[in-house]
XYZ file of C-alpha atoms in Angstrom:
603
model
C 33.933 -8.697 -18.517
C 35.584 -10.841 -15.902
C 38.165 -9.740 -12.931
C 39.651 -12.707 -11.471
C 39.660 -10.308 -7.827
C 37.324 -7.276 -8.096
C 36.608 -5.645 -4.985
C 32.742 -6.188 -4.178
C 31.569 -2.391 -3.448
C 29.165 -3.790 -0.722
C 28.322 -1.362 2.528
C 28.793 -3.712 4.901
C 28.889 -3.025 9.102
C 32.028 -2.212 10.465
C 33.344 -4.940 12.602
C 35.372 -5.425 16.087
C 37.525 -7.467 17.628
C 35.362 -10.909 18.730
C 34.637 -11.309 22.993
C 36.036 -14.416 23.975
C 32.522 -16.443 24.444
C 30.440 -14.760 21.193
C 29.490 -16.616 18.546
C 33.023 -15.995 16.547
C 34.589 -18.799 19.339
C 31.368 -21.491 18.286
C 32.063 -24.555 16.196
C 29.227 -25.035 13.331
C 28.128 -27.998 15.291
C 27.526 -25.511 18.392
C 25.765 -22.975 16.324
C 23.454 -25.903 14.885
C 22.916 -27.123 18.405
C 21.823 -23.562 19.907
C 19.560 -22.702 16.784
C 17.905 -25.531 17.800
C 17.200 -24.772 21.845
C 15.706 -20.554 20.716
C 13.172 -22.348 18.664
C 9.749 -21.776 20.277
C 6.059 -21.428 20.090
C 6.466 -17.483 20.160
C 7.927 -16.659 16.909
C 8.212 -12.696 17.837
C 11.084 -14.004 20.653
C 12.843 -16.415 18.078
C 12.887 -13.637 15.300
C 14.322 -11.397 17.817
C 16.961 -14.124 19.119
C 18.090 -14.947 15.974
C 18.520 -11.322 14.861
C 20.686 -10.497 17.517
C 22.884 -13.373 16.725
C 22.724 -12.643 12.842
C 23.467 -9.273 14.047
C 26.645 -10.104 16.255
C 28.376 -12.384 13.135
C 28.028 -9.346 10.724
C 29.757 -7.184 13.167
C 32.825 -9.360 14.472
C 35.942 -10.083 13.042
C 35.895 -13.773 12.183
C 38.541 -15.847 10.377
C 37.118 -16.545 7.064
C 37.178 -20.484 7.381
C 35.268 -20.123 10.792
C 33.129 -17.849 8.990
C 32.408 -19.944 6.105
C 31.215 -22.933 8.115
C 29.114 -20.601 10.465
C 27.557 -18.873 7.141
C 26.437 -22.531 6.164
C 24.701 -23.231 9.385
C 22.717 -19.924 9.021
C 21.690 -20.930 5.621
C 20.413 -24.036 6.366
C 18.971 -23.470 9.740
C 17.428 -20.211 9.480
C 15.399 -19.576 6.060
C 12.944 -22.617 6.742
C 12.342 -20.475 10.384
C 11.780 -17.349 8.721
C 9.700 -19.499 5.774
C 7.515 -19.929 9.036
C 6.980 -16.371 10.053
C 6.458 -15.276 6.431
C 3.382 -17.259 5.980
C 2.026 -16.433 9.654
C 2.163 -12.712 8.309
C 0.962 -13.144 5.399
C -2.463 -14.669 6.926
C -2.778 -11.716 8.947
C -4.836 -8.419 7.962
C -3.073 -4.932 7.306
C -2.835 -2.812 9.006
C -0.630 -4.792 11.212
C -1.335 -4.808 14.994
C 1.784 -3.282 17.207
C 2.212 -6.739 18.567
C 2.379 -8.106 14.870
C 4.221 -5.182 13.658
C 7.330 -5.925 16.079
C 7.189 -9.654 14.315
C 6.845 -8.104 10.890
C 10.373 -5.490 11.999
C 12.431 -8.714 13.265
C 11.567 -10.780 9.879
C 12.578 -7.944 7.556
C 15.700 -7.057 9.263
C 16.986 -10.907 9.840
C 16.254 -11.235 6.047
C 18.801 -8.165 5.335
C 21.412 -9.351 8.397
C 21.084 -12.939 6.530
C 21.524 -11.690 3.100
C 24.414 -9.232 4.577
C 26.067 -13.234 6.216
C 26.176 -13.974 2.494
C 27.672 -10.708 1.382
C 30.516 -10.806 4.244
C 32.310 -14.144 3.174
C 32.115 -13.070 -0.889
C 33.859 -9.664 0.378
C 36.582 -11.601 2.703
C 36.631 -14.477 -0.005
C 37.520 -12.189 -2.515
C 39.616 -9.775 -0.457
C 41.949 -12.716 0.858
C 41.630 -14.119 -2.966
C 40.243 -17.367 -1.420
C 36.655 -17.775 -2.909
C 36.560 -18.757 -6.707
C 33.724 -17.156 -8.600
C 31.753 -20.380 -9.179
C 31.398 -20.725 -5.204
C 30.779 -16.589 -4.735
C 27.423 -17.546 -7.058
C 25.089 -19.177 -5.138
C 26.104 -16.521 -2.476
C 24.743 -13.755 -4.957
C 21.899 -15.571 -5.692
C 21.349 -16.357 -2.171
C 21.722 -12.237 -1.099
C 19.349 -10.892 -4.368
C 16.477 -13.424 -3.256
C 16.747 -12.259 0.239
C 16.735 -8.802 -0.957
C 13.863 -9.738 -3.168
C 11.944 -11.069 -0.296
C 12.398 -7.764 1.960
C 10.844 -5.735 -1.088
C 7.854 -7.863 -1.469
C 7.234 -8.176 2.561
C 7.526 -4.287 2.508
C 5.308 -4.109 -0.715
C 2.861 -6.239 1.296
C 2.686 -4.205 4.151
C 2.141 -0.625 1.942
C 5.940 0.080 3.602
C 9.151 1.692 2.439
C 11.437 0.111 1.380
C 14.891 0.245 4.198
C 17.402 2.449 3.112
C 20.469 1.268 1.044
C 17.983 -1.597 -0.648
C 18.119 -0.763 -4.046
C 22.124 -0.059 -3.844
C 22.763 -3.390 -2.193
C 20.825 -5.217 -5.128
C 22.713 -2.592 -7.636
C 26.399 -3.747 -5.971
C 25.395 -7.932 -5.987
C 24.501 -7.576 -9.845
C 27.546 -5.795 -10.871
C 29.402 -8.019 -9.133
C 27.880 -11.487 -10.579
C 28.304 -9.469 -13.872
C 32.138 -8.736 -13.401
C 32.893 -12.695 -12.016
C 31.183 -14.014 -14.816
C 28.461 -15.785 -13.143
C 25.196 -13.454 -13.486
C 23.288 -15.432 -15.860
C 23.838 -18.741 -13.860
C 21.300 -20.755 -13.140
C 20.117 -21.339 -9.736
C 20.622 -25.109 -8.699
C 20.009 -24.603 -5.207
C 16.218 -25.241 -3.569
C 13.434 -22.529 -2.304
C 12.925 -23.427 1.519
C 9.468 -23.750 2.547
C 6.573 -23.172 0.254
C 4.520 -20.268 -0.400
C 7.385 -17.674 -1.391
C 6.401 -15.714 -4.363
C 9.828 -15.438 -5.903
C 11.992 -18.565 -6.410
C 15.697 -18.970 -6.495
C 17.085 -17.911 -10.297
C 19.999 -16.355 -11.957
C 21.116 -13.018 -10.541
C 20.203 -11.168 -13.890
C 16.234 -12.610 -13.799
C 16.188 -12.144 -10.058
C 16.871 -8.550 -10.451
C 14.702 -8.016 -13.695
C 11.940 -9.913 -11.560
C 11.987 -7.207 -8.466
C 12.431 -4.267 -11.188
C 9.384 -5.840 -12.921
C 7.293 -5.446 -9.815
C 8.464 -1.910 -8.462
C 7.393 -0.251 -11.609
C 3.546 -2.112 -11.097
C 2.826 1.166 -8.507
C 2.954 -1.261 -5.655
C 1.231 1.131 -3.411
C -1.465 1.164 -5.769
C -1.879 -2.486 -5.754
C -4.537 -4.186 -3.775
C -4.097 -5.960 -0.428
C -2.857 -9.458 -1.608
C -2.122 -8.770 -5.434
C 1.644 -8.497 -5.583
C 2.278 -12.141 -4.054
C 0.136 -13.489 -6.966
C 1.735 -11.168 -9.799
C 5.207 -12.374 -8.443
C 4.417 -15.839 -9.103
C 2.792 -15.122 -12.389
C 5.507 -12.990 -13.634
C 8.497 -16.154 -12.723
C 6.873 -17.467 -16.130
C 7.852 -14.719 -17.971
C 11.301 -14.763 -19.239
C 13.157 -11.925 -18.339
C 16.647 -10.374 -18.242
C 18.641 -7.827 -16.977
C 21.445 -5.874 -19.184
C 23.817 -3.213 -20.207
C 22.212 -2.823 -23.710
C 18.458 -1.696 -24.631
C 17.098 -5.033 -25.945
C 17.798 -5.759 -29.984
C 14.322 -5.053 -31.807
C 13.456 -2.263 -29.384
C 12.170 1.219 -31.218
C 10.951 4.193 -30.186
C 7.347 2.963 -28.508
C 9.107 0.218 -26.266
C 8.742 0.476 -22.426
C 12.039 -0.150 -21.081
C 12.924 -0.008 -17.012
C 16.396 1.927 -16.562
C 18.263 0.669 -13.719
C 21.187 2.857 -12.073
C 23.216 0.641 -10.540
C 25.414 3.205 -8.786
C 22.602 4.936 -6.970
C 19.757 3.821 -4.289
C 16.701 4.458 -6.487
C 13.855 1.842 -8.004
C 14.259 1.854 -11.752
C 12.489 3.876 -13.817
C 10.453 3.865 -17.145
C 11.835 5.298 -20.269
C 10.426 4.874 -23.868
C 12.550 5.683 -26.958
C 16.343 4.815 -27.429
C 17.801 5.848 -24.325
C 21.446 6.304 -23.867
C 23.426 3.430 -22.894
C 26.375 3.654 -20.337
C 28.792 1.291 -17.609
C 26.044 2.428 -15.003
C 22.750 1.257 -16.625
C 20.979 -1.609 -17.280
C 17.595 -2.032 -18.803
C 14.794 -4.323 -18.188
C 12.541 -5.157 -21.629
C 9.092 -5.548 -20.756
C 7.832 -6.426 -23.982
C 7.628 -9.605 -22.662
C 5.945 -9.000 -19.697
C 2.851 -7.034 -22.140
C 3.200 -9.822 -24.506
C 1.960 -12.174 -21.737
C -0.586 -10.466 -20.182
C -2.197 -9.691 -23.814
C -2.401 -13.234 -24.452
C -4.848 -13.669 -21.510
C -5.498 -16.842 -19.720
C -6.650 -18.750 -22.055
C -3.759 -18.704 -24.486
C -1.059 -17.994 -21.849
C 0.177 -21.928 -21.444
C 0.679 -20.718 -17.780
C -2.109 -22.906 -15.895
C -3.340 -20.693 -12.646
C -3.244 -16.838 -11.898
C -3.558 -14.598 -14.210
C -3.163 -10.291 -13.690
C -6.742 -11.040 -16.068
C -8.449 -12.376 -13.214
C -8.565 -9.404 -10.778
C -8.587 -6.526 -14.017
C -4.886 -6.071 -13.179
C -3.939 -6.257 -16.487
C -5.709 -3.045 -17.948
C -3.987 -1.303 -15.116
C -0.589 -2.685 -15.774
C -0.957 -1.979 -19.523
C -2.292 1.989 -18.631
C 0.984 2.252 -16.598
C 3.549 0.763 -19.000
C 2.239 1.126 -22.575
C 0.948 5.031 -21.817
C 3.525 7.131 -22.678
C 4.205 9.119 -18.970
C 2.047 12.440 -18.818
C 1.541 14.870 -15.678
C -1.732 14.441 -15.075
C -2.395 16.402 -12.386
C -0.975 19.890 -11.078
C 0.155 19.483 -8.047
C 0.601 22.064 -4.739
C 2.092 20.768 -1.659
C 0.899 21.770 1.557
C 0.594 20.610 5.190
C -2.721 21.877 7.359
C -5.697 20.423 9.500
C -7.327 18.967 11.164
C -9.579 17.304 8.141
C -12.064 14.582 9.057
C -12.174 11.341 7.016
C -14.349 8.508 6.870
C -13.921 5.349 4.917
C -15.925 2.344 3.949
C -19.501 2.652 2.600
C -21.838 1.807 5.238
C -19.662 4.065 7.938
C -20.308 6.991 5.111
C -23.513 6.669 4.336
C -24.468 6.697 8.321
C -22.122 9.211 9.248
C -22.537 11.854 6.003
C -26.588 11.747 6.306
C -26.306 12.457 10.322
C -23.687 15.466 9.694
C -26.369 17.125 6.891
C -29.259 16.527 9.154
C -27.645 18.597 11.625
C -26.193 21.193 9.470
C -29.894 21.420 8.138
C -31.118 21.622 11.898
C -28.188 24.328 11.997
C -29.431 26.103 9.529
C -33.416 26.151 10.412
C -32.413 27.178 13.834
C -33.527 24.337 15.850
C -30.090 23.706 17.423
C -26.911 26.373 17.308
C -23.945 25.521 15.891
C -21.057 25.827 18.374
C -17.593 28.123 17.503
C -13.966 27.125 18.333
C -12.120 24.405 18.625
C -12.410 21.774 20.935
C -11.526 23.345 24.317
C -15.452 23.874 24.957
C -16.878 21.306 28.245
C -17.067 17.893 26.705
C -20.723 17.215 25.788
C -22.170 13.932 23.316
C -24.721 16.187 21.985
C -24.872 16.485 18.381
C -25.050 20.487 18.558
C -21.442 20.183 19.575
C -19.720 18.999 16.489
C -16.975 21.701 16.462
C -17.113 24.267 13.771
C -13.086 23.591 13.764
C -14.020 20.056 11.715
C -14.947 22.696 8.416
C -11.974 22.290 7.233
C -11.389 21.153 3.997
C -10.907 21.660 -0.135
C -12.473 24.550 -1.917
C -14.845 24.902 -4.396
C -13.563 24.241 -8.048
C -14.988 26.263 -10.910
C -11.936 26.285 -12.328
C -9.304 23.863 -13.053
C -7.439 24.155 -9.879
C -9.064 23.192 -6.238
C -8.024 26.023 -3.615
C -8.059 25.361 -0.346
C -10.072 27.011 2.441
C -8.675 26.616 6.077
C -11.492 27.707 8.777
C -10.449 29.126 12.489
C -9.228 26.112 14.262
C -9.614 27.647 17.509
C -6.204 27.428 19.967
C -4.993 24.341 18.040
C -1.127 24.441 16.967
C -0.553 23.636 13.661
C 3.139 22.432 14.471
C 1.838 19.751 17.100
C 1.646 16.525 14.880
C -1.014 15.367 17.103
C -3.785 17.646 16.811
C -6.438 15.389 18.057
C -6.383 13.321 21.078
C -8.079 9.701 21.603
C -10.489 11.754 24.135
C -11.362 14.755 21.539
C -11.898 12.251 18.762
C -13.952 10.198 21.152
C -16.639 13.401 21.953
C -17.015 13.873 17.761
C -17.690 9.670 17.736
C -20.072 10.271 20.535
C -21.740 13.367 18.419
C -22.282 11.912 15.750
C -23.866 8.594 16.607
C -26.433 10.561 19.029
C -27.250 12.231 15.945
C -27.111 9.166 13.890
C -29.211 6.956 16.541
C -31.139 10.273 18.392
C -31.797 10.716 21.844
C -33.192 7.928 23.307
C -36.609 8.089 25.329
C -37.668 4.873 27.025
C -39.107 5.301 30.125
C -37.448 4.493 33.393
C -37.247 0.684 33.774
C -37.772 -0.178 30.074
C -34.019 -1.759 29.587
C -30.963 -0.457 28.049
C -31.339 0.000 24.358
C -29.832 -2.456 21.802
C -26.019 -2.164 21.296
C -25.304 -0.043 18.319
C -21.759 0.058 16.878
C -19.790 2.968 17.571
C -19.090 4.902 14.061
C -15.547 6.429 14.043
C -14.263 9.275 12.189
C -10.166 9.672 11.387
C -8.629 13.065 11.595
C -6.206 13.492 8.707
C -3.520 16.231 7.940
C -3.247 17.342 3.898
C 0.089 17.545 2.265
C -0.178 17.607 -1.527
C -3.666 19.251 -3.574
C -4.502 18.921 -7.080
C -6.847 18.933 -9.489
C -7.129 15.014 -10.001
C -6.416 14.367 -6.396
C -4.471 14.744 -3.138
C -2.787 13.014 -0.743
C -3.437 13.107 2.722
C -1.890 11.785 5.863
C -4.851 9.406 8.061
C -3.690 9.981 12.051
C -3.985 6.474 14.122
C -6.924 5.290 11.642
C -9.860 3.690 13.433
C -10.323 1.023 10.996
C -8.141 -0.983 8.509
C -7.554 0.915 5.437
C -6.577 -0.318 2.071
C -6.306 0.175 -1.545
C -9.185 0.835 -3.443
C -11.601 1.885 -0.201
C -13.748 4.264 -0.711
C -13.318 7.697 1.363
C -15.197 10.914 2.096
C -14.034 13.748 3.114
C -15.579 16.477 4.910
C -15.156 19.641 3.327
C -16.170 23.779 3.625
C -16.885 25.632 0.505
C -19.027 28.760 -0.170
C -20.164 28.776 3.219
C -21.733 25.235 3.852
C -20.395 21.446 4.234
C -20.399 19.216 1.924
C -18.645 15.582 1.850
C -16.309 14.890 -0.974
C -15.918 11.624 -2.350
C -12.764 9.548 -3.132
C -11.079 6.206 -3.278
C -8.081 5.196 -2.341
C -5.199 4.664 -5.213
C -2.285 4.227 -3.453
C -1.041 4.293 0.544
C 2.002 3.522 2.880
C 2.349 3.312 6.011
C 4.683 5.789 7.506
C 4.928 4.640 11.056
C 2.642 2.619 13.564
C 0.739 5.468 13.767
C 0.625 7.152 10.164
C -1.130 5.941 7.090
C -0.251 8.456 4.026
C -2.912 7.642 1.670
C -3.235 8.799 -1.986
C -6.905 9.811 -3.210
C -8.423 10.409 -6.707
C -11.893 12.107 -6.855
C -14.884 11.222 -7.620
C -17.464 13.202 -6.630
C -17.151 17.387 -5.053
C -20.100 16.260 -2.894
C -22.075 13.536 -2.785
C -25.410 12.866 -1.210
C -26.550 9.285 1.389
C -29.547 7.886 -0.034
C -31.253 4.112 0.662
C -31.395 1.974 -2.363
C -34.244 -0.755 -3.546
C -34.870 -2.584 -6.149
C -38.353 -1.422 -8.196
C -40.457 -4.095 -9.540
C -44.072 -3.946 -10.232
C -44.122 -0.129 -9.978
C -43.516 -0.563 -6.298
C -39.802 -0.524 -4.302
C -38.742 -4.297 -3.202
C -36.609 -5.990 -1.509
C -34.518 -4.523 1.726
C -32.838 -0.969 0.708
C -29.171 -1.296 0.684
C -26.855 1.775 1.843
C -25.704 3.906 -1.808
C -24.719 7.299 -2.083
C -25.564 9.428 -5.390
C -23.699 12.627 -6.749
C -24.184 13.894 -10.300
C -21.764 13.513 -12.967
C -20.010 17.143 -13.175
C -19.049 16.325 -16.838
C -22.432 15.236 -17.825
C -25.208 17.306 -16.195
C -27.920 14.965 -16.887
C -26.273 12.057 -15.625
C -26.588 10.844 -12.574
C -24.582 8.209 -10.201
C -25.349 5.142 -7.712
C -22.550 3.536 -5.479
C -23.648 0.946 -3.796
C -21.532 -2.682 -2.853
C -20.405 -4.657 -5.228
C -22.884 -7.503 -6.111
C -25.746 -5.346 -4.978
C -27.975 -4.547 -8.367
C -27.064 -6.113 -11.598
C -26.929 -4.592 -15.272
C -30.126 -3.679 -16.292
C -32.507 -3.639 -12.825
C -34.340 -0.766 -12.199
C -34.009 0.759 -8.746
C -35.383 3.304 -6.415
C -33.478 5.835 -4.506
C -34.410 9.498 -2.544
C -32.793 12.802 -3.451
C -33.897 15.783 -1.625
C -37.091 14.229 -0.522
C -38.072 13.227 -4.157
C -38.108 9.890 -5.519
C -36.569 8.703 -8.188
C -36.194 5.572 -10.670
C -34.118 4.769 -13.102
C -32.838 1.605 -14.976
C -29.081 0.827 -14.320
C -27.655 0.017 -17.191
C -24.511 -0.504 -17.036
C -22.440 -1.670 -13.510
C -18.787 -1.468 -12.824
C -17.132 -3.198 -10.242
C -14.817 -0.217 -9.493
C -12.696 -2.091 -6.745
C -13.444 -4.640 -4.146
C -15.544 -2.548 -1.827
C -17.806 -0.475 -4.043
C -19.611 -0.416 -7.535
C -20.856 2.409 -9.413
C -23.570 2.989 -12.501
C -24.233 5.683 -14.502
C -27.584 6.558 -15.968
C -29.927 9.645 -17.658
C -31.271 11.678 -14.582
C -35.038 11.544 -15.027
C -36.746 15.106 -15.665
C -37.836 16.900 -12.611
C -41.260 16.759 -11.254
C -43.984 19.136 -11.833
C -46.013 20.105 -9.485
């Protein structure tokens, strides 16, 4: 359907009357020039110049043939600038640093001000019947590939998407559709290189960014959805008002609503079809990634090559259960630690005091963490047993110990100094007391292990998410983390790994965990050869399978022991070796094996 004048629905600023000297009284030519003098080495103060200037056009009342040759300055001028910062970002680590995250701010809202530049002369061209549909195209097109940008720089950066996204990508494809000119083919050039999405028709560009939001981008690893983007531009898709011909009652279909601010979602069957959905077939998207590398035609990347594509066919081709039951709630403190060597050192210095607890050669200290600041490991507060209950039934329940005078509304519960004294416990009892005599030297430099306090807001029986306070290392997806927990009476360290997480705020990581292990036990790891350990021991941790009693599991790095080596490990003091035989990579920082526990000693 075409309207020779429809009214573009966008939510655009409201705008003023111009001050005589803004940038509504510059020629082009005077724009061009003054793009040219912000330019700089510090591309954190250009962002931000620029911004304020995209900023002050979208907000002033401009006469639409000013405007028109002001909009084509900022498209020519600006995108190869922000090209710039986009690849500086994306060689940078997550989380970012605050410095980094200001940069990171600026380039996501000068992609939305620029894409809202595009937006404002298609609403005035339209209103004052001025701009033909043929020249409001590459405008659309223009806006949905900025818009496609901001999602995958948010995606990147485990963020949420800004508010009004999704709508604004809704409005620009009705729109294309009612002018006529949604399935148009891009003619214009990508600026810069490296972008993984590429100018396109309006239709593919918004199939493209539906594609990717239903991948569980929070559950993607760090540097996967730039690669999948590319991948997936070779897949032809399309956006439309009718559920694809040939489609029956086991295809996965994404159902866009384009009058609300939502991502699509996945429906299987014959849904109903109406003037306010679309639907996005990805039978083509499954029918590529079945066909593997090899047979793809597609030379490069492949979701094959990091085992994306047995997750992305468990999300879409699974019809949608509820796995889990769910409970919200919001309590701590709960103390976290990630990454496997920080675990293993950390977990096997907490049970060697609680055993020291228990024996009585140290006491174990009440209340929270108002007592005199001491770096002895006795002090670990008994506030830190906090954590998940035992589960001999289906359901976890959670077990909340005295937390001494600690307020459970203050969001900060633990201060850099109070987290600093538990650091300072537990390496004393990870490294001991020193005692060199007087004059002997200082000891070698041994790197500080930090716990992260977290706060728990949903609990299940397949996992839980949790909320990681000013984290003291950089967290991703697919870390392993272990969680210290109270149950029956003792501590024990449960063990997870990291599906999914977004940062909240600069201070806030909300991660989402599945479990793997109730508790799970630090033990030193060798290869056996000749009936005698070899090799250097590498850090592992062990727990038993719950589902199989007599099976027992290693994690250990990834690359550590191979398929079929036999190794030798410690549990409670005895020694034990088995054959691995079988090793899966589980993510990029750990790998676990299976194998038949070996029967117990006799003495």
């Amino acid at each position: 359907m075409t309207d020779q004048h429809p009214k573009s629905g966008f939510t655009l600023p409201p705008r003023h009357p111009a001050d005589a000297g803004s940038f509504a009284h510059r020629t082009p030519e005077d724009l061009d020039t003054w793009i040219s003098s912000q330019q700089s080495g510090d591309l954190t103060s250009t962002a931000t110049v620029l911004l304020e200037a995209l900023r002050s056009i979208n907000r002033m009342t401009i006469e639409y043939t000013m405007l028109a040759g002001l909009t084509a300055v900022f498209l020519a001028r600006i995108p190869p600038i922000l090209d710039q910062i986009d690849a500086h970002l994306r060689q940078l680590p997550i989380p970012l640093g605050r410095k980094t995250q200001a940069l990171a701010a600026a380039y996501s809202e000068a992609l939305q001000e620029l894409g809202i530049v595009c937006l404002r002369l298609v609403d005035d061209g339209l209103e004052q019947r001025r701009l033909p549909a043929p020249d409001a195209a590459p405008l659309l097109r223009r806006a949905m590939l900025l818009n496609g940008h901001q999602c995958l720089h948010s995606w990147r950066l485990y963020q949420p998407l800004p508010e009004g996204t999704w709508l604004q990508m809704h409005h620009i494809l009705t729109l294309a559709e009612r002018l006529g000119v949604a399935s148009e083919p891009a003619l214009e050039m990508p600026h810069g290189h490296g972008h993984a999405l590429s100018p396109d028709s309006v239709e593919r560009l918004a199939a493209y960014v539906a594609v990717l939001s239903s991948t569980g981008v929070y559950a993607l690893r760090h540097g996967e959805i730039g690669p999948l983007a590319r991948w997936l531009q070779s897949v032809p898709l399309q956006c439309s008002e009718q559920v694809p011909a040939g489609a029956n009652e086991s295809t996965p279909l994404l159902r866009l609503v384009v009058d609300s601010d939502r991502a699509p979602s996945l429906v299987i069957g014959y849904p109903g079809t109406s003037s306010k959905t679309r639907f996005v077939d990805l039978g083509p998207v499954l029918t590529a990634i079945r066909s593997g590398p090899a047979d793809g035609g597609q030379p490069g990347w492949h979701p094959f090559d990091s085992g994306l594509d047995r997750r992305l066919l468990s999300l879409w081709v699974t019809p949608p259960q509820r796995r889990y039951s769910r409970e919200p709630t919001d309590t701590g403190p709960i103390i976290t630690v990630t990454g496997l060597q920080d675990i293993h050192a950390l977990v096997r210095a907490d049970y060697r005091h609680q055993r020291k607890v228990a024996i009585g050669e140290i006491s174990g200290i009440q209340g929270g963490l108002s007592d005199p600041v001491s770096s002895g490991p006795e002090q670990i507060p008994a506030a830190f047993s906090v954590g998940i209950g035992d589960s001999d039934d289906a359901q976890l329940s959670l077990q909340v110990e005295d937390a001494g005078s600690r307020s459970d509304d203050d969001p900060h519960f633990r201060s850099d100094r109070q987290m600093d004294r538990l650091s300072a416990a537990w390496n004393n009892a990870v490294t001991g007391i020193s005692a060199l005599p007087a004059g002997a030297g200082q000891p070698p430099m041994v790197r500080m292990l930090r716990p992260t306090a977290a706060r728990m807001r949903d609990l299940g029986a397949g996992g839980l998410r949790l909320v990681l306070q000013s984290p003291t290392k950089k967290i991703f997806s697919g870390d392993l983390i272990a969680i210290r927990t109270a149950r029956k009476e003792q501590i024990f360290w449960q063990l997870g790994m990291i599906r999914w997480l977004c940062y909240e705020d600069a201070d806030n990581i909300a991660v989402g965990i599945q479990y793997l292990a109730p508790a799970c036990v630090p033990t030193d790891i060798q290869l056996y050869r000749g009936n005698r350990p070899s090799g250097q021991a590498q850090p592992g941790l062990f727990f038993p399978r719950r589902d199989q009693p007599d099976t027992g599991t290693l994690v250990f790095a990834p690359g550590a022991f191979a398929a079929g080596t036999r190794v030798v490990f410690r549990v409670k003091g005895e020694e034990q070796v088995v054959k691995l035989e079988s090793v899966q990579t589980e993510s990029h920082t750990f790998a676990r094996a299976d194998f038949p526990m070996p029967a117990p000693s006799r003495t």
